[in-house]
C-alpha cells in the first residue's frame, strides 16, 4: 500500500499534522531525521489511523503514491534546505513538496524557483494555530502553483479549521511565496493585536484601578461583543490565573520582558522595503524589544513623570467602556495596515491575492481568529478594490463613533504617564490619513534646501528647485 501524503519532521507540529491527516482518513507516511521520534509517534498514536512508518529518505519517498505529496515540518531556515536537498533528488516531475514551516517568503520564492527547474512543485504553506491547531484544524495558507493546489486542496480543506459557517480555513493564496508572505503578515497583525490588548490591560489596571481578576471579567464581557476573538478569550484566562506557588495573580509573577521569534520583525522589515506604513505593527515589535532592555529600563527609572492615580469607582466603568472603543478602533487600524501590506506584496510579486479570501481563512484555527474577520471579508467582497479598510463605510462609521473615546483614552494615558504606543500609533495613522494637508510639504522644503532634492507644486505640473543659497528664485528641475 502507498500513502496519500507524507510528513517529515515529527516535532510537535509535524506529529500533530500527521495525526490530523490520519484522523481524517488519509494514509500518512511518517519520517523524522531521528527515527526514534517516528517510532514514538506510532507507539503512541498509531491506532488513530493509517500510518506508514519509514526510517530512510528512500523508504519514505517510496511509500508515497504518485504524484507524491511530501510535507516538511522541520525548523525553518537551513534545516529546510537540508531536507529539500536530501529529498529532491529522489523525487520525480509532478511531485509536490509542501513546506509547512515558518519560512521567510523570500526563501520560499527561491526554493520554488529552484525546484521548478526539476518540475517539482514547491508549496510554501503558512500554518497557524500552534500545536493544537495542527491537530484539530489549523488555518492554512498555501502558496505554489495552481496545479499543486488542485491536488492538495481537497486534503487541506479536510484537515483545516472550519469557520462558524463551516467554510474551511484554507485557500490557494497565490503563486510561489504568497502563502508564507500572508502567514508573515498574519503574525505581524497578531503582534499588534497582542500589544493593543496589553495596553488596554495596563490602562484598566493603572488608570481604572481594576485588579487582574476584575479585568479578566471585563475581557470576558468584551468577548461577547465585537471584540470576540481567541486572543481576548485567552487574555481573560491568563489574567484570572492564580500562581500556585505564591497565591498571587499569575500576571504579577511573570517577568515583564516579551520575547519574539522574528515573524513580526519580518513583517516590519518587508513593510519598510515595500513602503507600507505599518506603524501599529512596528510599535508592537518595538514594545517587545523595549521591554527586554532591562539595563536601559533600570537606568531610566528615576526619570520625571506622573505616576498613574486610579480613578474612583464611579468613573472606572465609564473609562473601561472608552478603552473598549480605543481598542476596537486601534484594531481596525492594525488590520488596515496589515491588509495594505498584503495588497502591496501582491502587487509587487504579481500574486493576485484575494484579500477577502484571506480574511475568510483567518476566521478559524489561527491565533488572530475573530468574529471581526467576517466583517473584513464582507468589506472586500463588497468592493475587492477597496483602497483601505478605513474606506469601508461600516468601519469608517465605527471609527467615527469610537474616536472621541479613543482620544480621551490617549489623553488620560498621556496625562497619567501610561505608555500606549499601539493606541497612539493607530490614532496618528488615522489622523494623518484624514488630514487635508500634511507637514510633508515642509519636509520637501527642507530636502530641497539642503540637498536640492526638488519638490512639486500644488498649482503647476513639474519639479522645481529653489536657489536657496543665491537669490531664492525658483527654477524648473
Ligand atoms: P522545530 O522547529 O523545533 O523543529 C524540529 C524538527 O526539525 C525535528 O523534527 C528535527 O528533527 C528537525 N530537524 C532539524 Br531541527 N534540523 C534538521 C535537519 N538538518 N535535517 C532534518 N531534520 C531536521 O519543530 P516544530 O516546533 O514542530 O515546528 C516545525 C515548523 O513549524 C517550524 O518551521 C516552525 O517555525 C513552524 N511552526 C511552528 C508552530 C508552533 O506553534 N510550534 C506554529 C506554526 C508553525 P530531529 O528530531 O531529528 O531533531
PDB file of C-alpha atoms in Angstrom, residues 223-394:
ATOM      1  CA  UNK A 223     -15.509  38.746  24.213  1.00  0.00           C
ATOM      2  CA  UNK A 224     -19.295  38.571  23.815  1.00  0.00           C
ATOM      3  CA  UNK A 225     -19.276  41.665  21.610  1.00  0.00           C
ATOM      4  CA  UNK A 226     -17.466  42.945  18.545  1.00  0.00           C
ATOM      5  CA  UNK A 227     -14.050  42.133  20.044  1.00  0.00           C
ATOM      6  CA  UNK A 228     -14.985  38.435  20.227  1.00  0.00           C
ATOM      7  CA  UNK A 229     -11.712  36.648  19.436  1.00  0.00           C
ATOM      8  CA  UNK A 230      -9.326  33.946  20.546  1.00  0.00           C
ATOM      9  CA  UNK A 231      -6.783  36.445  21.872  1.00  0.00           C
ATOM     10  CA  UNK A 232      -9.361  38.261  24.032  1.00  0.00           C
ATOM     11  CA  UNK A 233     -10.595  34.894  25.305  1.00  0.00           C
ATOM     12  CA  UNK A 234      -7.132  33.686  26.350  1.00  0.00           C
ATOM     13  CA  UNK A 235      -6.330  37.095  27.834  1.00  0.00           C
ATOM     14  CA  UNK A 236      -9.181  36.590  30.295  1.00  0.00           C
ATOM     15  CA  UNK A 237      -7.854  33.109  31.089  1.00  0.00           C
ATOM     16  CA  UNK A 238      -4.317  34.335  31.701  1.00  0.00           C
ATOM     17  CA  UNK A 239      -5.493  37.283  33.827  1.00  0.00           C
ATOM     18  CA  UNK A 240      -7.704  35.155  36.063  1.00  0.00           C
ATOM     19  CA  UNK A 241      -4.998  32.537  36.610  1.00  0.00           C
ATOM     20  CA  UNK A 242      -3.530  32.470  40.123  1.00  0.00           C
ATOM     21  CA  UNK A 243       0.069  31.369  40.632  1.00  0.00           C
ATOM     22  CA  UNK A 244       0.074  28.211  42.747  1.00  0.00           C
ATOM     23  CA  UNK A 245       3.424  28.921  44.399  1.00  0.00           C
ATOM     24  CA  UNK A 246       2.643  32.418  45.669  1.00  0.00           C
ATOM     25  CA  UNK A 247      -1.133  32.762  45.535  1.00  0.00           C
ATOM     26  CA  UNK A 248      -0.630  35.959  43.531  1.00  0.00           C
ATOM     27  CA  UNK A 249      -2.130  36.740  40.131  1.00  0.00           C
ATOM     28  CA  UNK A 250      -0.009  34.853  37.610  1.00  0.00           C
ATOM     29  CA  UNK A 251       0.480  38.044  35.565  1.00  0.00           C
ATOM     30  CA  UNK A 252       2.243  39.615  38.565  1.00  0.00           C
ATOM     31  CA  UNK A 253       4.860  36.893  38.931  1.00  0.00           C
ATOM     32  CA  UNK A 254       5.916  36.710  35.261  1.00  0.00           C
ATOM     33  CA  UNK A 255       8.922  38.813  34.186  1.00  0.00           C
ATOM     34  CA  UNK A 256       7.793  41.718  32.043  1.00  0.00           C
ATOM     35  CA  UNK A 257      10.142  41.076  29.123  1.00  0.00           C
ATOM     36  CA  UNK A 258       8.413  39.940  25.944  1.00  0.00           C
ATOM     37  CA  UNK A 259      10.266  37.654  23.578  1.00  0.00           C
ATOM     38  CA  UNK A 260       9.852  37.088  19.876  1.00  0.00           C
ATOM     39  CA  UNK A 261      10.770  34.600  17.213  1.00  0.00           C
ATOM     40  CA  UNK A 262      11.027  37.006  14.296  1.00  0.00           C
ATOM     41  CA  UNK A 263       7.926  36.910  12.108  1.00  0.00           C
ATOM     42  CA  UNK A 264       6.716  40.257  13.487  1.00  0.00           C
ATOM     43  CA  UNK A 265      10.093  41.752  12.723  1.00  0.00           C
ATOM     44  CA  UNK A 266       9.959  40.364   9.166  1.00  0.00           C
ATOM     45  CA  UNK A 267       6.542  41.961   8.686  1.00  0.00           C
ATOM     46  CA  UNK A 268       8.002  45.339   9.564  1.00  0.00           C
ATOM     47  CA  UNK A 269      11.208  44.852   7.570  1.00  0.00           C
ATOM     48  CA  UNK A 270       9.280  43.923   4.438  1.00  0.00           C
ATOM     49  CA  UNK A 271       6.817  46.772   5.001  1.00  0.00           C
ATOM     50  CA  UNK A 272       9.768  49.168   5.090  1.00  0.00           C
ATOM     51  CA  UNK A 273      11.004  47.738   1.808  1.00  0.00           C
ATOM     52  CA  UNK A 274       7.583  47.961   0.206  1.00  0.00           C
ATOM     53  CA  UNK A 275       6.998  51.436   1.645  1.00  0.00           C
ATOM     54  CA  UNK A 276       3.876  50.446   3.544  1.00  0.00           C
ATOM     55  CA  UNK A 277       3.202  52.299   6.816  1.00  0.00           C
ATOM     56  CA  UNK A 278       2.567  49.515   9.325  1.00  0.00           C
ATOM     57  CA  UNK A 279       3.207  51.777  12.300  1.00  0.00           C
ATOM     58  CA  UNK A 280       0.975  49.823  14.692  1.00  0.00           C
ATOM     59  CA  UNK A 281       2.715  46.535  13.936  1.00  0.00           C
ATOM     60  CA  UNK A 282       6.106  48.235  14.200  1.00  0.00           C
ATOM     61  CA  UNK A 283       5.217  49.675  17.621  1.00  0.00           C
ATOM     62  CA  UNK A 284       4.199  46.216  18.766  1.00  0.00           C
ATOM     63  CA  UNK A 285       7.570  44.785  17.732  1.00  0.00           C
ATOM     64  CA  UNK A 286       9.407  47.723  19.324  1.00  0.00           C
ATOM     65  CA  UNK A 287       7.374  47.420  22.531  1.00  0.00           C
ATOM     66  CA  UNK A 288       8.595  43.845  22.906  1.00  0.00           C
ATOM     67  CA  UNK A 289      12.185  44.817  22.261  1.00  0.00           C
ATOM     68  CA  UNK A 290      11.979  47.791  24.653  1.00  0.00           C
ATOM     69  CA  UNK A 291      10.638  45.537  27.382  1.00  0.00           C
ATOM     70  CA  UNK A 292      13.703  43.348  27.040  1.00  0.00           C
ATOM     71  CA  UNK A 293      16.195  46.200  27.533  1.00  0.00           C
ATOM     72  CA  UNK A 294      16.371  45.699  31.265  1.00  0.00           C
ATOM     73  CA  UNK A 295      19.559  47.707  31.882  1.00  0.00           C
ATOM     74  CA  UNK A 296      18.177  50.650  29.954  1.00  0.00           C
ATOM     75  CA  UNK A 297      14.896  50.440  31.844  1.00  0.00           C
ATOM     76  CA  UNK A 298      16.737  50.218  35.147  1.00  0.00           C
ATOM     77  CA  UNK A 299      18.827  53.276  34.278  1.00  0.00           C
ATOM     78  CA  UNK A 300      15.695  55.230  33.324  1.00  0.00           C
ATOM     79  CA  UNK A 301      13.606  54.502  36.382  1.00  0.00           C
ATOM     80  CA  UNK A 302      14.260  57.856  38.064  1.00  0.00           C
ATOM     81  CA  UNK A 303      13.139  59.946  35.094  1.00  0.00           C
ATOM     82  CA  UNK A 304      10.470  62.535  35.862  1.00  0.00           C
ATOM     83  CA  UNK A 305       6.832  61.961  35.046  1.00  0.00           C
ATOM     84  CA  UNK A 306       3.438  61.280  36.563  1.00  0.00           C
ATOM     85  CA  UNK A 307       2.535  58.089  38.368  1.00  0.00           C
ATOM     86  CA  UNK A 308      -0.908  56.852  37.444  1.00  0.00           C
ATOM     87  CA  UNK A 309      -3.563  57.539  40.062  1.00  0.00           C
ATOM     88  CA  UNK A 310      -6.534  55.206  39.764  1.00  0.00           C
ATOM     89  CA  UNK A 311      -9.932  56.754  39.094  1.00  0.00           C
ATOM     90  CA  UNK A 312     -12.732  56.479  41.608  1.00  0.00           C
ATOM     91  CA  UNK A 313     -15.029  53.501  41.342  1.00  0.00           C
ATOM     92  CA  UNK A 314     -17.811  55.543  39.772  1.00  0.00           C
ATOM     93  CA  UNK A 315     -15.602  56.644  36.863  1.00  0.00           C
ATOM     94  CA  UNK A 316     -13.840  53.343  36.269  1.00  0.00           C
ATOM     95  CA  UNK A 317     -16.691  51.603  34.466  1.00  0.00           C
ATOM     96  CA  UNK A 318     -17.136  54.504  32.058  1.00  0.00           C
ATOM     97  CA  UNK A 319     -13.402  54.557  31.431  1.00  0.00           C
ATOM     98  CA  UNK A 320     -13.428  50.812  30.693  1.00  0.00           C
ATOM     99  CA  UNK A 321     -16.069  51.435  28.024  1.00  0.00           C
ATOM    100  CA  UNK A 322     -13.830  54.090  26.496  1.00  0.00           C
ATOM    101  CA  UNK A 323     -10.902  51.666  26.488  1.00  0.00           C
ATOM    102  CA  UNK A 324     -13.049  49.180  24.596  1.00  0.00           C
ATOM    103  CA  UNK A 325     -13.693  51.858  21.959  1.00  0.00           C
ATOM    104  CA  UNK A 326      -9.993  52.712  21.762  1.00  0.00           C
ATOM    105  CA  UNK A 327      -9.038  49.054  21.469  1.00  0.00           C
ATOM    106  CA  UNK A 328     -11.566  48.399  18.743  1.00  0.00           C
ATOM    107  CA  UNK A 329     -10.632  51.480  16.720  1.00  0.00           C
ATOM    108  CA  UNK A 330      -6.917  50.670  17.025  1.00  0.00           C
ATOM    109  CA  UNK A 331      -7.613  47.094  15.966  1.00  0.00           C
ATOM    110  CA  UNK A 332      -9.329  48.314  12.804  1.00  0.00           C
ATOM    111  CA  UNK A 333      -6.202  50.354  12.058  1.00  0.00           C
ATOM    112  CA  UNK A 334      -3.828  47.385  12.611  1.00  0.00           C
ATOM    113  CA  UNK A 335      -5.808  45.245  10.205  1.00  0.00           C
ATOM    114  CA  UNK A 336      -5.970  48.128   7.751  1.00  0.00           C
ATOM    115  CA  UNK A 337      -2.175  48.290   7.840  1.00  0.00           C
ATOM    116  CA  UNK A 338      -1.708  44.532   7.589  1.00  0.00           C
ATOM    117  CA  UNK A 339      -4.065  44.202   4.634  1.00  0.00           C
ATOM    118  CA  UNK A 340      -2.317  47.126   2.980  1.00  0.00           C
ATOM    119  CA  UNK A 341       0.946  45.195   3.259  1.00  0.00           C
ATOM    120  CA  UNK A 342      -0.640  42.092   1.719  1.00  0.00           C
ATOM    121  CA  UNK A 343      -2.040  44.181  -1.127  1.00  0.00           C
ATOM    122  CA  UNK A 344       1.382  45.758  -1.676  1.00  0.00           C
ATOM    123  CA  UNK A 345       3.158  42.383  -1.636  1.00  0.00           C
ATOM    124  CA  UNK A 346       0.576  41.004  -4.023  1.00  0.00           C
ATOM    125  CA  UNK A 347       1.152  43.899  -6.431  1.00  0.00           C
ATOM    126  CA  UNK A 348       4.955  43.691  -6.132  1.00  0.00           C
ATOM    127  CA  UNK A 349       5.132  39.958  -6.827  1.00  0.00           C
ATOM    128  CA  UNK A 350       2.071  39.574  -9.090  1.00  0.00           C
ATOM    129  CA  UNK A 351       0.295  37.249  -6.720  1.00  0.00           C
ATOM    130  CA  UNK A 352      -3.246  38.458  -7.333  1.00  0.00           C
ATOM    131  CA  UNK A 353      -4.229  37.760  -3.724  1.00  0.00           C
ATOM    132  CA  UNK A 354      -7.925  37.866  -2.892  1.00  0.00           C
ATOM    133  CA  UNK A 355      -7.965  39.902   0.329  1.00  0.00           C
ATOM    134  CA  UNK A 356     -11.500  38.842   1.223  1.00  0.00           C
ATOM    135  CA  UNK A 357     -10.438  35.186   0.999  1.00  0.00           C
ATOM    136  CA  UNK A 358      -7.549  35.878   3.372  1.00  0.00           C
ATOM    137  CA  UNK A 359      -9.919  37.412   5.929  1.00  0.00           C
ATOM    138  CA  UNK A 360     -12.122  34.362   5.470  1.00  0.00           C
ATOM    139  CA  UNK A 361      -9.401  31.758   6.181  1.00  0.00           C
ATOM    140  CA  UNK A 362      -8.284  33.625   9.292  1.00  0.00           C
ATOM    141  CA  UNK A 363     -11.734  33.199  10.855  1.00  0.00           C
ATOM    142  CA  UNK A 364     -10.846  29.826  12.339  1.00  0.00           C
ATOM    143  CA  UNK A 365      -7.830  27.861  13.512  1.00  0.00           C
ATOM    144  CA  UNK A 366      -5.312  30.679  13.702  1.00  0.00           C
ATOM    145  CA  UNK A 367      -4.233  32.891  16.577  1.00  0.00           C
ATOM    146  CA  UNK A 368      -5.970  36.040  15.311  1.00  0.00           C
ATOM    147  CA  UNK A 369      -9.290  34.272  14.666  1.00  0.00           C
ATOM    148  CA  UNK A 370     -12.089  36.679  15.446  1.00  0.00           C
ATOM    149  CA  UNK A 371     -15.671  37.486  14.654  1.00  0.00           C
ATOM    150  CA  UNK A 372     -14.328  40.762  13.264  1.00  0.00           C
ATOM    151  CA  UNK A 373     -12.784  38.968  10.262  1.00  0.00           C
ATOM    152  CA  UNK A 374     -16.269  38.245   8.904  1.00  0.00           C
ATOM    153  CA  UNK A 375     -16.712  41.988   8.600  1.00  0.00           C
ATOM    154  CA  UNK A 376     -13.399  42.403   6.803  1.00  0.00           C
ATOM    155  CA  UNK A 377     -14.334  39.689   4.387  1.00  0.00           C
ATOM    156  CA  UNK A 378     -17.685  41.370   3.775  1.00  0.00           C
ATOM    157  CA  UNK A 379     -15.918  44.676   3.131  1.00  0.00           C
ATOM    158  CA  UNK A 380     -13.636  43.148   0.468  1.00  0.00           C
ATOM    159  CA  UNK A 381     -16.412  41.029  -1.015  1.00  0.00           C
ATOM    160  CA  UNK A 382     -18.495  44.151  -1.469  1.00  0.00           C
ATOM    161  CA  UNK A 383     -15.566  46.010  -3.018  1.00  0.00           C
ATOM    162  CA  UNK A 384     -12.487  43.931  -3.940  1.00  0.00           C
ATOM    163  CA  UNK A 385     -10.570  47.094  -4.930  1.00  0.00           C
ATOM    164  CA  UNK A 386     -11.211  48.804  -1.587  1.00  0.00           C
ATOM    165  CA  UNK A 387      -8.245  51.208  -1.220  1.00  0.00           C
ATOM    166  CA  UNK A 388      -8.141  50.654   2.537  1.00  0.00           C
ATOM    167  CA  UNK A 389     -10.308  49.065   5.187  1.00  0.00           C
ATOM    168  CA  UNK A 390     -10.888  52.561   6.506  1.00  0.00           C
ATOM    169  CA  UNK A 391     -12.671  53.384   3.249  1.00  0.00           C
ATOM    170  CA  UNK A 392     -15.273  50.747   4.024  1.00  0.00           C
ATOM    171  CA  UNK A 393     -18.395  52.560   5.158  1.00  0.00           C
ATOM    172  CA  UNK A 394     -19.102  50.309   8.128  1.00  0.00           C
TER     173      UNK A 394
END
